Coordinates of C-alpha atoms in Angstrom, one line a residue:
X1 CA 103.9 128.7 118.9
X2 CA 103.3 127.2 115.6
X3 CA 106.4 124.9 115.9
X4 CA 105.0 124.1 119.7
X5 CA 101.9 123.0 118.2
X6 CA 103.3 120.8 116.0
X7 CA 105.7 119.1 118.8
X8 CA 102.5 118.5 120.6
X9 CA 100.7 116.8 117.9
X10 CA 103.7 114.5 117.5
X11 CA 103.9 113.8 120.7
X12 CA 100.5 112.9 121.1
X13 CA 100.3 110.6 118.1
X14 CA 103.2 109.0 119.3
X15 CA 101.8 108.2 122.6
X16 CA 98.8 107.3 121.0
X17 CA 100.3 104.6 118.2
X18 CA 102.3 102.6 120.9
X19 CA 100.5 99.7 119.7
X20 CA 101.0 100.3 116.2
X21 CA 104.5 101.4 116.0
X22 CA 107.0 99.7 117.7
X23 CA 108.3 102.0 121.0
X24 CA 111.3 100.2 121.5
X25 CA 113.1 101.4 118.2
X26 CA 114.6 104.9 117.6
X27 CA 112.3 107.8 116.4
X28 CA 113.9 110.1 113.9
X29 CA 112.0 113.3 113.4
X30 CA 111.7 115.5 110.2
X31 CA 110.0 119.1 109.1
X32 CA 109.6 119.5 105.5
X33 CA 108.5 122.9 103.8
X34 CA 107.7 122.2 100.1
X35 CA 108.0 125.4 98.3
X36 CA 108.3 126.5 94.2
X37 CA 111.6 128.0 93.8
X38 CA 113.8 128.7 91.1
X39 CA 116.1 125.9 89.5
X40 CA 118.5 125.3 86.7
X41 CA 119.2 121.5 85.8
X42 CA 119.9 121.9 82.2
X43 CA 121.0 125.6 82.3
X44 CA 117.5 127.0 81.8
X45 CA 115.8 128.8 84.8
X46 CA 112.6 126.4 85.7
X47 CA 109.9 126.5 88.4
X48 CA 111.0 123.4 90.8
X49 CA 109.4 121.8 93.4
X50 CA 111.9 122.1 96.6
X51 CA 111.8 120.6 100.3
X52 CA 113.4 123.0 102.7
X53 CA 114.9 124.8 99.7
X54 CA 116.6 122.1 98.1
X55 CA 116.7 120.2 95.0
X56 CA 117.2 117.1 95.4
X57 CA 115.2 117.0 98.7
X58 CA 116.6 116.3 102.1
X59 CA 118.3 112.9 102.2
X60 CA 116.8 110.3 105.1
X61 CA 119.2 108.1 106.8
X62 CA 118.2 105.8 109.0
X63 CA 118.8 102.4 110.4
X64 CA 116.5 99.1 110.0
X65 CA 113.4 99.4 112.4
X66 CA 113.7 103.2 112.7
X67 CA 110.7 105.1 112.9
X68 CA 110.7 108.2 110.7
X69 CA 108.2 111.0 111.8
X70 CA 108.0 113.3 109.0
X71 CA 105.9 116.7 108.8
X72 CA 105.3 117.7 105.6
X73 CA 104.0 121.5 105.2
X74 CA 102.5 122.3 101.6
X75 CA 103.2 125.7 100.5
X76 CA 102.2 125.0 97.0
X77 CA 98.9 126.2 95.1
X78 CA 98.0 122.8 94.6
X79 CA 97.4 119.7 96.5
X80 CA 100.7 117.4 97.4
X81 CA 101.5 114.0 98.0
X82 CA 104.8 112.1 98.7
X83 CA 105.2 108.1 98.2
X84 CA 108.1 106.3 99.2
X85 CA 109.4 104.4 96.4
X86 CA 110.7 100.6 98.2
X87 CA 109.6 101.4 101.6
X88 CA 107.0 98.4 102.4
X89 CA 105.0 100.2 105.0
X90 CA 104.6 96.9 106.4
X91 CA 100.6 96.5 107.8
X92 CA 100.7 100.1 107.0
X93 CA 99.3 101.0 103.5
X94 CA 97.8 104.2 105.1
X95 CA 101.2 105.9 104.4
X96 CA 101.9 104.9 101.0
X97 CA 101.4 108.1 99.9
X98 CA 99.8 107.0 96.5
X99 CA 96.3 108.6 95.9
X100 CA 94.6 105.2 96.2
X101 CA 95.6 105.2 99.9
X102 CA 96.6 108.5 101.1
X103 CA 94.8 112.1 100.8
X104 CA 96.9 114.5 99.1
X105 CA 97.8 117.6 101.7
X106 CA 96.0 120.5 100.4
X107 CA 97.6 124.1 99.9
X108 CA 98.7 125.7 103.1
X109 CA 98.1 122.6 105.1
X110 CA 100.6 120.0 106.6
X111 CA 100.3 116.2 107.6
X112 CA 102.7 114.2 109.6
X113 CA 103.7 110.8 107.9
X114 CA 104.7 108.1 110.4
X115 CA 106.7 105.7 109.1
X116 CA 109.1 102.7 109.7
X117 CA 111.7 101.2 107.9
X118 CA 110.6 97.7 109.4
X119 CA 112.5 94.9 108.6
X120 CA 114.4 96.8 105.6
X121 CA 118.0 97.6 104.5
X122 CA 119.1 99.2 101.5
X123 CA 118.8 102.1 99.0
X124 CA 115.5 104.1 98.1
X125 CA 114.1 107.4 97.2
X126 CA 111.1 109.4 97.7
X127 CA 109.2 111.2 95.1
X128 CA 105.9 113.2 94.7
X129 CA 103.0 111.2 93.4
X130 CA 100.4 113.4 92.3
X131 CA 100.1 114.4 88.6
X132 CA 103.3 115.0 87.1
X133 CA 104.9 116.7 90.2
X134 CA 108.0 114.7 89.8
X135 CA 108.5 116.3 86.7
X136 CA 109.5 119.5 88.9
X137 CA 111.6 117.8 91.3
X138 CA 110.3 117.4 94.9
X139 CA 112.4 113.8 95.2
X140 CA 115.0 112.7 97.4
X141 CA 117.1 109.4 98.7
X142 CA 116.4 107.0 101.3
X143 CA 119.3 105.2 102.9
X144 CA 118.5 102.4 105.5
X145 CA 121.5 101.0 107.0
X146 CA 121.9 97.8 108.9
X147 CA 121.9 97.7 112.6
X148 CA 125.4 97.6 114.2
X149 CA 125.4 93.9 115.3
X150 CA 124.3 92.9 111.6
X151 CA 127.0 92.2 109.7
X152 CA 127.1 93.3 106.0
X153 CA 129.1 91.3 103.4
X154 CA 131.9 93.9 102.6
X155 CA 134.1 96.1 104.7
X156 CA 132.7 99.2 105.6
X157 CA 133.4 102.1 102.9
X158 CA 135.2 105.1 103.3
X159 CA 132.3 107.3 101.9
X160 CA 128.5 106.7 100.9
X161 CA 127.4 108.5 97.8
X162 CA 124.0 109.4 96.5
X163 CA 122.9 109.3 92.5
X164 CA 119.9 110.5 91.9
X165 CA 119.6 110.0 88.0
X166 CA 116.9 110.6 85.3
X167 CA 115.7 112.3 82.3
X168 CA 114.4 115.9 82.5
X169 CA 111.9 118.1 80.5
X170 CA 112.7 121.9 80.3
X171 CA 108.5 122.1 80.2
X172 CA 107.0 122.8 83.4
X173 CA 105.0 119.6 85.1
X174 CA 101.7 122.3 84.6
X175 CA 102.6 122.2 80.9
X176 CA 103.5 118.4 80.7
X177 CA 100.2 118.0 82.1
X178 CA 98.2 119.7 80.0
X179 CA 99.7 118.2 76.8
X180 CA 99.0 114.7 78.2
X181 CA 95.2 115.9 79.3
X182 CA 94.7 117.0 75.7
X183 CA 95.7 113.5 74.2
X184 CA 99.0 114.5 72.9
X185 CA 102.7 113.4 73.3
X186 CA 104.9 114.9 75.5
X187 CA 107.8 113.8 73.0
X188 CA 111.3 112.9 74.4
X189 CA 113.1 114.6 77.4
X190 CA 115.4 117.6 76.6
X191 CA 118.2 115.7 78.6
X192 CA 119.6 113.8 81.9
X193 CA 120.6 115.0 85.2
X194 CA 122.5 113.9 88.1
X195 CA 121.5 115.1 91.4
X196 CA 119.6 117.4 90.1
X197 CA 122.4 119.2 87.8
X198 CA 123.3 118.7 84.1
X199 CA 126.7 118.5 82.2
X200 CA 129.8 118.3 85.0
X201 CA 127.5 119.9 87.5
X202 CA 128.1 117.9 90.8
X203 CA 131.1 116.5 92.1
X204 CA 131.9 113.1 94.2
X205 CA 135.2 113.4 96.0
X206 CA 137.5 110.2 96.5
X207 CA 140.9 109.3 98.0
X208 CA 143.1 107.4 96.4
X209 CA 143.2 103.8 97.5
X210 CA 140.0 103.9 99.4
X211 CA 136.6 102.3 98.2
X212 CA 133.3 104.1 98.3
X213 CA 129.5 103.3 98.0
X214 CA 127.6 104.7 95.2
X215 CA 123.8 104.6 95.5
X216 CA 122.1 105.1 92.2
X217 CA 118.5 105.5 91.7
X218 CA 116.8 106.2 88.4
X219 CA 114.4 108.9 89.3
X220 CA 113.6 110.0 86.1
X221 CA 110.2 109.9 84.1
X222 CA 110.4 108.0 80.7
X223 CA 114.0 106.9 80.3
X224 CA 116.1 103.9 81.3
X225 CA 119.5 104.5 82.1
X226 CA 123.2 103.1 82.1
X227 CA 125.4 104.4 84.9
X228 CA 129.4 104.2 84.3
X229 CA 132.4 105.7 86.0
X230 CA 135.3 106.5 83.6
X231 CA 138.3 104.2 84.1
X232 CA 137.1 102.3 87.3
X233 CA 134.9 98.9 87.6
X234 CA 132.0 99.0 89.6
X235 CA 131.2 95.7 92.2
X236 CA 127.2 95.3 93.1
X237 CA 126.8 94.7 96.5
X238 CA 122.8 95.6 97.0
X239 CA 119.8 96.1 94.6
X240 CA 116.6 97.4 96.3
X241 CA 117.2 96.3 99.7
X242 CA 118.9 92.6 98.8
X243 CA 122.6 91.9 99.4
X244 CA 123.8 90.4 95.7
X245 CA 126.6 88.2 94.6
X246 CA 129.4 90.7 94.2
X247 CA 129.8 90.7 90.2
X248 CA 131.9 93.5 88.8
X249 CA 130.7 95.5 85.9
X250 CA 131.8 98.4 84.1
X251 CA 128.5 99.9 83.6
X252 CA 125.3 99.0 85.0
X253 CA 121.6 99.4 83.3
X254 CA 119.0 100.7 85.6
X255 CA 115.3 101.0 84.3
X256 CA 112.8 103.6 85.6
X257 CA 112.3 103.3 89.4
X258 CA 115.4 101.3 90.1
X259 CA 118.0 101.4 92.9
X260 CA 121.5 100.0 93.2
X261 CA 124.5 100.2 95.5
X262 CA 128.1 99.6 93.8
X263 CA 131.7 99.8 95.5
X264 CA 134.1 101.6 93.5
X265 CA 137.6 101.9 94.3
X266 CA 139.6 104.8 93.8
X267 CA 143.1 102.9 92.2
X268 CA 143.8 104.9 89.3
X269 CA 146.0 107.9 88.9
X270 CA 145.1 110.9 90.8
X271 CA 143.0 113.2 88.5
X272 CA 139.5 113.8 87.5
X273 CA 137.2 111.6 86.0
X274 CA 133.9 111.4 84.1
X275 CA 130.8 110.0 86.2
X276 CA 128.4 108.9 83.2
X277 CA 124.6 108.2 82.9
X278 CA 123.1 107.8 79.2
X279 CA 120.0 106.9 77.8
X280 CA 119.2 103.7 76.7
X281 CA 116.7 102.1 73.7
X282 CA 116.2 106.0 72.8
X283 CA 116.0 106.9 69.5
X284 CA 118.3 110.0 70.5
X285 CA 121.2 109.0 72.9
X286 CA 121.1 111.8 75.7
X287 CA 123.9 112.0 78.1
X288 CA 125.2 113.6 81.1
X289 CA 128.5 113.9 83.6
X290 CA 129.7 114.5 87.0
X291 CA 132.8 114.4 88.2
X292 CA 135.0 111.8 90.1
X293 CA 137.4 114.0 91.8
X294 CA 140.5 112.7 93.7
X295 CA 141.6 114.6 96.7
X296 CA 144.2 117.0 95.9
X297 CA 144.3 116.3 92.1
X298 CA 144.4 119.6 89.9
X299 CA 144.1 117.6 86.6
X300 CA 140.4 117.9 85.5
X301 CA 138.8 115.8 83.0
X302 CA 139.4 116.2 79.2
X303 CA 138.4 114.4 76.0
X304 CA 135.0 112.6 75.6
X305 CA 133.3 110.6 78.1
X306 CA 134.0 106.9 77.8
X307 CA 130.9 105.6 75.6
X308 CA 128.5 103.0 76.9
X309 CA 125.7 100.4 75.5
X310 CA 122.4 102.1 73.9
X311 CA 120.5 99.8 72.3
X312 CA 121.7 96.6 73.0
X313 CA 118.4 94.4 74.3
X314 CA 120.3 91.4 74.6
X315 CA 123.4 92.5 76.4
X316 CA 120.9 94.3 79.1
X317 CA 119.1 90.7 79.4
X318 CA 122.4 89.1 80.1
X319 CA 123.4 91.7 82.5
X320 CA 119.8 91.3 84.3
X321 CA 119.8 87.5 84.4
X322 CA 123.7 87.9 85.9
X323 CA 122.2 89.7 89.2
X324 CA 121.7 87.2 91.8
X325 CA 120.9 87.0 95.3
X326 CA 124.0 86.5 98.2
X327 CA 122.4 83.3 100.3
X328 CA 125.2 83.7 102.8
X329 CA 124.5 87.4 103.6
X330 CA 122.4 88.6 106.7
X331 CA 119.6 90.8 105.6
X332 CA 118.0 93.2 108.2
X333 CA 117.9 90.4 110.6
X334 CA 120.9 87.9 111.2
X335 CA 119.0 85.1 109.4
X336 CA 120.8 84.9 106.0
X337 CA 119.0 86.2 103.0
X338 CA 118.6 82.6 101.4
X339 CA 116.7 80.8 104.3
X340 CA 113.4 81.7 102.6
X341 CA 113.2 79.3 100.0
X342 CA 111.1 80.9 97.3
X343 CA 111.8 77.9 95.1
X344 CA 110.2 75.2 97.1
X345 CA 106.3 77.0 97.4
X346 CA 104.0 76.4 94.7
X347 CA 102.1 79.5 93.7
X348 CA 98.6 79.3 94.3
X349 CA 97.6 81.6 91.7
X350 CA 98.9 82.8 88.5
X351 CA 98.3 86.7 87.3
X352 CA 99.0 87.4 83.8
X353 CA 99.6 91.0 82.9
X354 CA 99.9 92.8 79.6
X355 CA 100.4 96.5 79.0
X356 CA 99.0 98.1 76.1
X357 CA 98.5 102.0 74.5
X358 CA 94.9 102.2 73.4
X359 CA 93.2 105.3 72.3
X360 CA 90.0 105.8 74.1
X361 CA 87.5 108.6 73.4
X362 CA 89.6 109.8 71.0
X363 CA 92.8 110.3 73.7
X364 CA 95.9 108.3 74.0
X365 CA 95.7 106.2 76.9
X366 CA 97.7 103.1 78.7
X367 CA 96.3 100.2 80.1
X368 CA 96.6 97.1 82.0
X369 CA 95.2 94.3 80.8
X370 CA 92.8 96.3 78.8
X371 CA 91.8 98.8 81.5
X372 CA 92.8 102.2 81.8
X373 CA 92.8 103.3 85.3
X374 CA 91.3 106.4 86.5
X375 CA 91.2 107.5 89.9
X376 CA 88.0 107.6 92.2
X377 CA 86.5 110.5 94.1
X378 CA 87.7 109.2 97.3
X379 CA 90.9 107.3 97.9
X380 CA 90.4 103.6 97.7
X381 CA 91.6 102.6 101.0
X382 CA 89.4 105.2 102.6
X383 CA 86.5 104.0 100.6
X384 CA 87.2 100.7 101.7
X385 CA 87.5 101.3 105.5
X386 CA 84.5 103.3 105.6
X387 CA 82.5 101.1 103.0
X388 CA 81.7 103.6 100.7
X389 CA 79.7 102.1 97.6
X390 CA 80.5 103.5 94.4
X391 CA 84.1 104.4 94.5
X392 CA 85.6 100.9 93.0
X393 CA 84.6 97.4 92.6
X394 CA 86.9 94.8 93.7
X395 CA 87.7 92.5 90.4
X396 CA 86.9 95.3 87.8
X397 CA 90.6 94.0 86.4
X398 CA 90.6 90.8 85.1
X399 CA 93.5 88.3 85.9
X400 CA 94.6 87.7 82.3
X401 CA 94.1 90.1 79.4
X402 CA 91.4 89.5 76.7
X403 CA 92.0 88.3 73.4
X404 CA 89.6 91.2 71.7
X405 CA 92.1 94.0 72.1
X406 CA 89.5 96.3 73.7
X407 CA 90.1 98.7 76.2
X408 CA 88.0 100.8 78.9
X409 CA 88.1 103.2 81.7
X410 CA 87.9 101.8 85.1
X411 CA 89.0 102.5 88.7
X412 CA 90.6 99.0 88.4
X413 CA 91.0 97.1 91.9
X414 CA 92.2 93.3 92.0
X415 CA 91.3 91.2 94.9
X416 CA 94.2 89.0 96.6
X417 CA 94.2 86.8 99.9
X418 CA 96.3 87.6 103.0
X419 CA 99.0 84.8 102.8
X420 CA 98.6 83.6 99.5
X421 CA 101.8 83.2 97.2
X422 CA 101.2 84.1 93.6
X423 CA 102.9 84.3 90.3
X424 CA 102.8 87.1 88.3
X425 CA 103.9 87.3 85.1
X426 CA 104.2 90.8 83.1
X427 CA 103.7 90.6 79.1
X428 CA 104.9 93.3 77.0
X429 CA 104.0 93.1 73.1
X430 CA 105.1 96.7 72.6
X431 CA 108.6 98.3 71.5
X432 CA 109.6 100.0 74.4
X433 CA 111.1 98.8 77.5
X434 CA 108.2 98.4 80.5
X435 CA 109.4 99.0 84.5
X436 CA 106.7 97.9 86.8
X437 CA 106.9 98.4 90.9
X438 CA 104.7 97.2 93.3
X439 CA 104.3 99.2 96.5
X440 CA 104.5 97.5 99.8
X441 CA 106.6 94.2 98.5
X442 CA 109.7 92.9 97.7
X443 CA 109.1 90.1 95.0
X444 CA 111.4 87.4 93.6
X445 CA 112.5 88.2 90.1
X446 CA 112.1 84.2 88.8
X447 CA 112.6 84.3 85.0
X448 CA 112.5 86.8 81.9
X449 CA 112.8 86.3 78.2
X450 CA 111.7 87.1 74.8
X451 CA 108.5 86.1 73.0
X452 CA 105.0 84.9 74.6
X453 CA 105.0 83.4 78.1
X454 CA 103.6 79.9 78.5
X455 CA 103.6 77.4 81.0
X456 CA 106.7 75.9 79.6
X457 CA 108.6 79.1 80.5
X458 CA 108.8 78.0 84.0
X459 CA 111.1 75.6 83.2
X460 CA 113.6 78.3 82.8
X461 CA 113.0 80.2 86.3
X462 CA 115.9 80.7 88.6
X463 CA 114.4 78.9 91.6
X464 CA 117.6 79.1 93.7
X465 CA 119.2 82.7 94.2
X466 CA 116.9 85.0 92.2
X467 CA 117.1 88.8 93.5
X468 CA 114.4 90.1 95.5
X469 CA 113.2 93.7 94.6
X470 CA 110.1 96.0 94.2
X471 CA 110.8 97.3 90.6
X472 CA 111.5 95.1 87.4
X473 CA 111.9 95.6 83.9
X474 CA 110.3 94.0 80.8
X475 CA 112.1 94.2 77.6
X476 CA 110.5 94.8 74.4
X477 CA 108.2 92.0 72.9
X478 CA 109.3 90.0 75.9
X479 CA 108.1 89.0 79.5
X480 CA 109.1 88.7 83.1
X481 CA 108.1 86.5 86.0
X482 CA 108.1 87.2 89.6
X483 CA 107.0 85.1 92.7
X484 CA 105.7 87.2 95.9
X485 CA 104.3 86.5 99.1
X486 CA 101.2 88.1 99.7
X487 CA 101.9 88.9 103.4
X488 CA 101.3 92.7 103.4
X489 CA 97.2 93.6 104.1
X490 CA 96.6 96.9 102.5
X491 CA 95.6 98.3 99.3
X492 CA 98.8 98.5 97.3
X493 CA 99.5 100.4 93.8
X494 CA 101.0 98.4 91.0
X495 CA 102.2 100.5 88.3
X496 CA 104.3 101.5 85.5
X497 CA 107.0 103.8 86.7
X498 CA 107.0 105.0 83.1
X499 CA 105.5 108.5 84.7
X500 CA 103.7 109.2 81.5
X501 CA 102.0 105.7 81.1
X502 CA 101.1 106.0 85.0
X503 CA 99.4 109.4 84.8
X504 CA 97.2 107.7 81.5
X505 CA 96.4 104.6 83.1
X506 CA 98.9 102.2 83.6
X507 CA 98.4 101.1 87.0
X508 CA 95.9 99.1 89.4
X509 CA 95.3 98.5 93.1
X510 CA 95.6 95.2 94.5
X511 CA 93.6 94.8 97.6
X512 CA 95.3 92.4 99.8
X513 CA 92.2 91.3 102.3
X514 CA 92.4 89.9 105.8
X515 CA 89.0 88.8 106.8
X516 CA 90.4 88.7 110.5
X517 CA 90.3 92.5 110.8
X518 CA 93.3 92.2 113.3
X519 CA 95.7 94.5 114.5
X520 CA 98.0 91.9 113.8
X521 CA 97.4 92.1 110.6
X522 CA 97.2 95.4 109.7
X523 CA 97.2 98.9 111.8
X524 CA 94.1 101.1 112.2
X525 CA 93.7 104.1 110.4
X526 CA 95.8 107.0 111.7
X527 CA 94.2 109.1 114.3
X528 CA 95.5 112.1 112.1
X529 CA 94.5 111.2 108.6
X530 CA 93.1 113.3 106.0
X531 CA 89.9 112.8 105.0
X532 CA 88.7 113.7 101.2
X533 CA 86.3 113.0 98.8
X534 CA 83.0 111.1 100.5
X535 CA 85.4 110.3 103.6
X536 CA 85.4 113.6 104.5
X537 CA 83.3 114.1 107.9
X538 CA 83.9 110.9 108.9
X539 CA 85.3 109.9 112.1
X540 CA 88.4 107.8 112.7
X541 CA 88.6 105.1 115.4
X542 CA 91.2 106.0 118.3
X543 CA 94.5 104.2 117.6

């Protein structure tokens, strides 16, 4: 009976949303039940967050422009919220799944996300965005394939493997959250996992002579990683939705929140090989392995796994600069990726963002331009829609960092005009690598280097074929510059992908505003939107 009600609700939502979701594109339906369960990622029993009994959660396989109808049932004892790392949610920040845009799903309740993989291809992932739920699992892969008639710049591989890798803590997410709330450090992670498993706990099977695609995502909390496969080279073909020049690497750095696809040919002797993930830029080297198993091989791996880079920042920087856009490849549409000449557009605004680690009220916090984010009592998108005053103030974070070094707490929101073209510079004066993500967008990484950014740094920008992505690293005492076309109206989270820093304030929201208030610019509030905080009891307009 319950399932019939759900199906009826979804059908009603679909009929009502013809104007907001392209009904000509296919629909894919998912029902997810979120529960606690026992997991053993590092050989020790822990309480994990499972989706349909799985850790990692179910994989989403879809095609460009598919509509994804995902009904999520929360069986945890606390509110729960999913976000979709890299999905641009075109005109639809309502579904973005961060607390600034979406009310959490209360315990014992459900919510149906209505997403669209609009004009996207590539490798992404979803994850729980509240508190430190991500430390307990609840994440999974998203694969968006090209439409059948849109060519991809490489032969169709024999298989498509997912690698969800990252650091892991043995402490529960509740314990980690309590430590941070007390103003203390949670120290270093206990290890690394590949697809939720520790040392040699996962196997990728291949056949000799065939080529396979590996989609790798860093889903960890605090640590950059390096990925490599013993005895095999990797041809990079895609980074977060952009086809790349097909450079060959023996190992590949992935910073927090980043995803990439490589092609690997099984051209070695038929036996088992190590698949290695190791930490980067950490005092204590962490490493874990999976197995690349040649079909019909009976020879197991032996000896130590192959070593990789550890603290070599210059090496990582040179590799990052070598990742370029494939200007002749098609994207989600048949036109070449390089038909959009980002380098010929002059930015109308420059935003300088500096991260810092201040102590505020006797507790460790993290900040952007001297502002450490605290969540309002109502999601910002709902407060904006219902004109609820006192939740946030546009302009509560400056475009540039002040020189006095002081920091304060605020629900920080920055204004941006729809269809403007901006230059954003991330300046990092700290000793750790930073990783920044912008929801709702893919941006052009035009430059990165050591020291302080100045206007003269623009002479070193790549204005021809830099890659477009949604997450970018900033090396210690260095800067990274991006160009971004602000063509997606909504309330969008700009955050550190280091989840400790994000939780303690290194984030803010960008309000991309259109005075037209047209459905062409932004979809209306969903009829099934959850209403919480001071938005509780309000009425949504019919779709």
